[in-house]
Coordinates of C-alpha atoms in Angstrom, one line a residue:
M1 CA -10.1 -16.6 6.7
K2 CA -10.9 -13.7 4.4
T3 CA -12.6 -14.0 1.1
V4 CA -11.2 -11.8 -1.7
L5 CA -12.4 -11.0 -5.2
I6 CA -9.6 -9.8 -7.5
I7 CA -10.7 -8.3 -10.8
G8 CA -7.8 -8.0 -13.2
V9 CA -4.9 -10.5 -12.8
G10 CA -2.3 -9.0 -15.0
Q11 CA 1.1 -8.3 -13.4
F12 CA -0.2 -6.2 -10.5
G13 CA -3.3 -8.2 -9.8
S14 CA -1.5 -11.6 -10.0
H15 CA 1.0 -10.5 -7.4
I16 CA -1.8 -9.6 -5.0
A17 CA -3.6 -12.9 -5.7
R18 CA -0.6 -15.0 -5.1
R19 CA 0.3 -13.2 -1.9
M20 CA -3.2 -13.4 -0.5
E21 CA -3.4 -17.1 -1.3
E22 CA -0.1 -17.5 0.7
L23 CA -1.8 -15.7 3.6
R24 CA -4.6 -18.3 3.5
C25 CA -7.2 -16.1 2.0
E26 CA -9.9 -17.6 -0.3
V27 CA -9.2 -15.8 -3.6
M28 CA -11.5 -15.6 -6.6
A29 CA -9.7 -14.2 -9.7
V30 CA -11.5 -12.6 -12.6
D31 CA -10.1 -11.4 -15.9
E32 CA -11.3 -11.1 -19.6
N33 CA -7.9 -12.5 -20.7
E34 CA -8.0 -16.3 -20.8
K35 CA -4.2 -16.5 -20.6
H36 CA -4.2 -14.5 -17.4
I37 CA -6.7 -16.8 -15.9
N38 CA -4.8 -19.9 -16.9
D39 CA -1.6 -18.5 -15.4
I40 CA -3.1 -17.6 -12.1
L41 CA -5.5 -20.6 -11.7
P42 CA -2.9 -22.8 -9.9
Y43 CA -2.4 -20.1 -7.2
V44 CA -6.0 -19.2 -6.3
T45 CA -9.1 -20.9 -5.0
N46 CA -11.2 -20.2 -8.1
A47 CA -11.1 -18.1 -11.3
R48 CA -13.6 -16.9 -13.9
I49 CA -13.2 -15.4 -17.4
G50 CA -15.6 -12.5 -17.9
D51 CA -16.2 -8.8 -18.4
S52 CA -16.4 -7.0 -15.1
T53 CA -18.3 -4.1 -16.7
N54 CA -21.2 -6.5 -17.3
E55 CA -23.6 -6.1 -14.5
E56 CA -25.1 -9.6 -14.8
F57 CA -21.7 -11.2 -14.8
L58 CA -20.7 -9.3 -11.7
R59 CA -24.0 -10.2 -10.0
S60 CA -23.3 -13.9 -10.8
L61 CA -20.2 -13.7 -8.7
G62 CA -22.1 -12.8 -5.5
V63 CA -19.8 -9.8 -4.8
G64 CA -21.6 -9.0 -1.5
N65 CA -20.2 -12.3 -0.1
Y66 CA -16.6 -11.2 -0.4
D67 CA -14.8 -9.4 2.5
V68 CA -12.8 -7.4 0.0
C69 CA -13.1 -6.7 -3.7
I70 CA -9.9 -5.4 -5.5
V71 CA -10.1 -3.8 -8.9
A72 CA -6.7 -4.1 -10.4
L73 CA -7.3 -3.2 -14.1
G74 CA -4.3 -1.0 -14.5
S75 CA -4.4 1.3 -17.5
R76 CA -8.0 0.4 -18.4
F77 CA -9.4 3.3 -16.5
Q78 CA -12.9 3.4 -17.9
S79 CA -13.4 -0.3 -17.2
S80 CA -11.9 0.2 -13.7
L81 CA -14.3 3.1 -13.0
E82 CA -17.4 1.2 -14.2
T83 CA -16.4 -1.9 -12.3
T84 CA -15.8 0.0 -9.1
S85 CA -19.2 1.7 -9.4
L86 CA -21.0 -1.6 -10.2
L87 CA -19.4 -3.4 -7.3
K88 CA -20.7 -0.9 -4.8
E89 CA -24.2 -0.9 -6.4
L90 CA -24.3 -4.7 -6.1
G91 CA -23.5 -4.6 -2.4
A92 CA -19.7 -5.1 -2.2
K93 CA -18.6 -4.6 1.4
K94 CA -15.2 -3.0 0.6
V95 CA -13.9 -1.9 -2.8
I96 CA -10.2 -1.2 -3.3
S97 CA -9.3 0.2 -6.7
R98 CA -6.0 0.9 -8.5
A99 CA -5.2 4.4 -9.9
T100 CA -2.3 5.4 -12.1
N101 CA -2.7 9.2 -11.5
D102 CA -4.2 11.7 -9.2
V103 CA -7.3 12.4 -11.4
Q104 CA -8.1 8.7 -11.5
M105 CA -7.8 8.5 -7.8
K106 CA -10.4 11.3 -7.3
F107 CA -12.9 9.8 -9.7
L108 CA -12.6 6.3 -8.2
L109 CA -13.2 7.7 -4.7
K110 CA -16.3 9.5 -5.9
N111 CA -17.7 6.5 -7.7
G112 CA -17.6 3.8 -5.1
A113 CA -14.1 3.0 -4.1
D114 CA -13.5 2.8 -0.3
E115 CA -9.8 3.0 -0.8
V116 CA -7.5 3.7 -3.8
V117 CA -4.0 2.4 -4.2
Y118 CA -1.5 4.2 -6.4
P119 CA 1.4 1.8 -6.5
E120 CA 3.7 3.7 -8.8
K121 CA 3.5 6.9 -6.7
Q122 CA 3.7 5.0 -3.4
M123 CA 6.8 3.0 -4.5
A124 CA 8.4 6.2 -6.0
L125 CA 8.0 7.9 -2.6
R126 CA 9.5 5.0 -0.8
I127 CA 12.5 4.7 -3.1
A128 CA 13.2 8.4 -3.2
T129 CA 13.1 8.7 0.6
K130 CA 15.1 5.6 1.2
Y131 CA 18.0 6.6 -1.1
A132 CA 18.0 10.3 -0.1
S133 CA 20.5 9.4 2.6
D134 CA 23.0 6.6 3.2
S135 CA 21.7 6.4 6.8
I136 CA 18.1 5.5 5.8
L137 CA 17.7 1.8 5.6
D138 CA 14.0 1.6 4.9
F139 CA 10.9 3.8 4.8
I140 CA 7.2 3.1 5.1
H141 CA 4.5 5.8 4.6
L142 CA 1.6 5.2 6.9
D143 CA -0.7 8.2 6.2
N144 CA -0.5 11.9 5.7
N145 CA 0.6 12.4 9.4
Y146 CA 3.0 9.5 10.1
S147 CA 5.8 7.5 8.5
I148 CA 8.2 4.9 9.8
Y149 CA 11.9 5.3 9.1
E150 CA 14.5 2.6 9.7
L151 CA 17.9 4.1 10.3
K152 CA 21.5 3.3 11.4
V153 CA 22.1 4.1 15.0
P154 CA 24.1 7.4 15.4
K155 CA 27.5 6.8 16.9
D156 CA 27.0 9.2 19.8
W157 CA 24.0 7.1 20.9
F158 CA 26.3 4.1 21.5
G159 CA 26.3 2.9 25.1
K160 CA 23.4 5.1 26.2
S161 CA 20.1 4.0 27.5
L162 CA 16.8 5.2 25.9
S163 CA 16.1 7.3 29.0
Q164 CA 19.5 9.0 28.6
I165 CA 18.8 9.8 24.9
D166 CA 15.2 10.8 25.7
I167 CA 14.3 10.7 22.0
R168 CA 10.6 11.6 22.4
K169 CA 11.0 14.6 24.6
K170 CA 14.0 16.1 22.8
F171 CA 13.1 15.4 19.2
K172 CA 9.4 14.7 19.1
I173 CA 9.8 11.3 17.4
N174 CA 8.7 7.9 18.7
L175 CA 11.0 4.9 18.8
A176 CA 9.3 1.8 17.4
C177 CA 12.0 -0.8 17.8
V178 CA 15.7 -1.4 18.1
T179 CA 17.7 -4.2 16.4
S180 CA 21.4 -4.7 16.0
M181 CA 22.8 -1.3 14.9
R182 CA 19.4 -0.3 13.6
I183 CA 16.5 1.8 14.9
A184 CA 13.0 2.4 13.6
F185 CA 11.0 5.6 14.3
F186 CA 7.4 6.8 13.9
I187 CA 7.8 10.3 12.6
S188 CA 5.1 12.9 12.1
S189 CA 4.9 14.7 8.8
S190 CA 4.7 18.0 10.8
I191 CA 8.4 17.7 11.8
K192 CA 10.7 19.7 9.5
S193 CA 14.0 18.6 8.1
S194 CA 16.0 20.8 10.6
S195 CA 14.5 19.0 13.5
L196 CA 15.0 15.6 11.9
A197 CA 18.6 16.3 11.2
L198 CA 19.2 17.3 14.8
A199 CA 17.2 14.3 16.1
L200 CA 19.2 11.9 14.0
A201 CA 22.6 13.2 14.9
S202 CA 23.1 15.4 11.8
L203 CA 22.0 12.7 9.4
V204 CA 20.9 14.3 6.1
L205 CA 17.2 13.7 5.5
A206 CA 14.7 15.2 3.1
R207 CA 11.7 17.1 4.4
I208 CA 8.9 14.7 5.1
S209 CA 5.9 15.6 3.0
P210 CA 2.4 14.1 3.0
L211 CA 1.5 11.7 0.1
S212 CA -0.7 13.9 -2.0

C-alpha cells in the first residue's frame, strides 16, 4: 500500500486524492483552505490545514515517510515552486508537481520536482488527436517516442490473420490488442503521417508529434 502526500486539494488535487484512496493508497491531504480540507476529509486517510511554504509545518508532516508527494497548487506558482523545493530539501522520496505552462515546468524540474504534470496540455493533446479523425477511438501519449492509438479495424483487414496483415513489418507499428471491431497500436513518434495513413488503410491521421 502506497503512502501519498497531496498538497493542494482544490479541484485537481481532490480528484487525485479520491482516486488514490479508491486504489487503496494511504492519503494525507494538505491545504490552507479549511473548506477544501473539510470537503476532502471523508475521502482520505488524514488531512491537515497548513501553509506548505512553511518549512516547520512541512517538516512536521514527515515528508520523507511518504512514497510520493504531489504538489497540486494550480495557479499559485510561487507557492508551488517553494513547496517543491522544500519537499526535496526535507528528504521527500519522489516529488510530482503541477505546471500550467512550459516555463513553470522548467522551473519546477530545476527546483526539486522529479516529474511535472501539465494536465491542460496533456488533455488538449489527447482531445485534439482523438477527434482529428472519425476512426480514432482513443489516444494515450506515453512519452516523446511512443503513443497508443485505439482505432476502428479497417474493412480490408476483415477475415485476415495477423500474420497475413503483417502489421509490424509492413507499417512499423506494434499491435497492442484486438477487441470487437477495435484495435490498439503502439506507434512511434518518428513515423510520419503518410506512413500512418497507409498503415491504417487510408485513415486520415494527424502527424504524431512529441509532447513538448
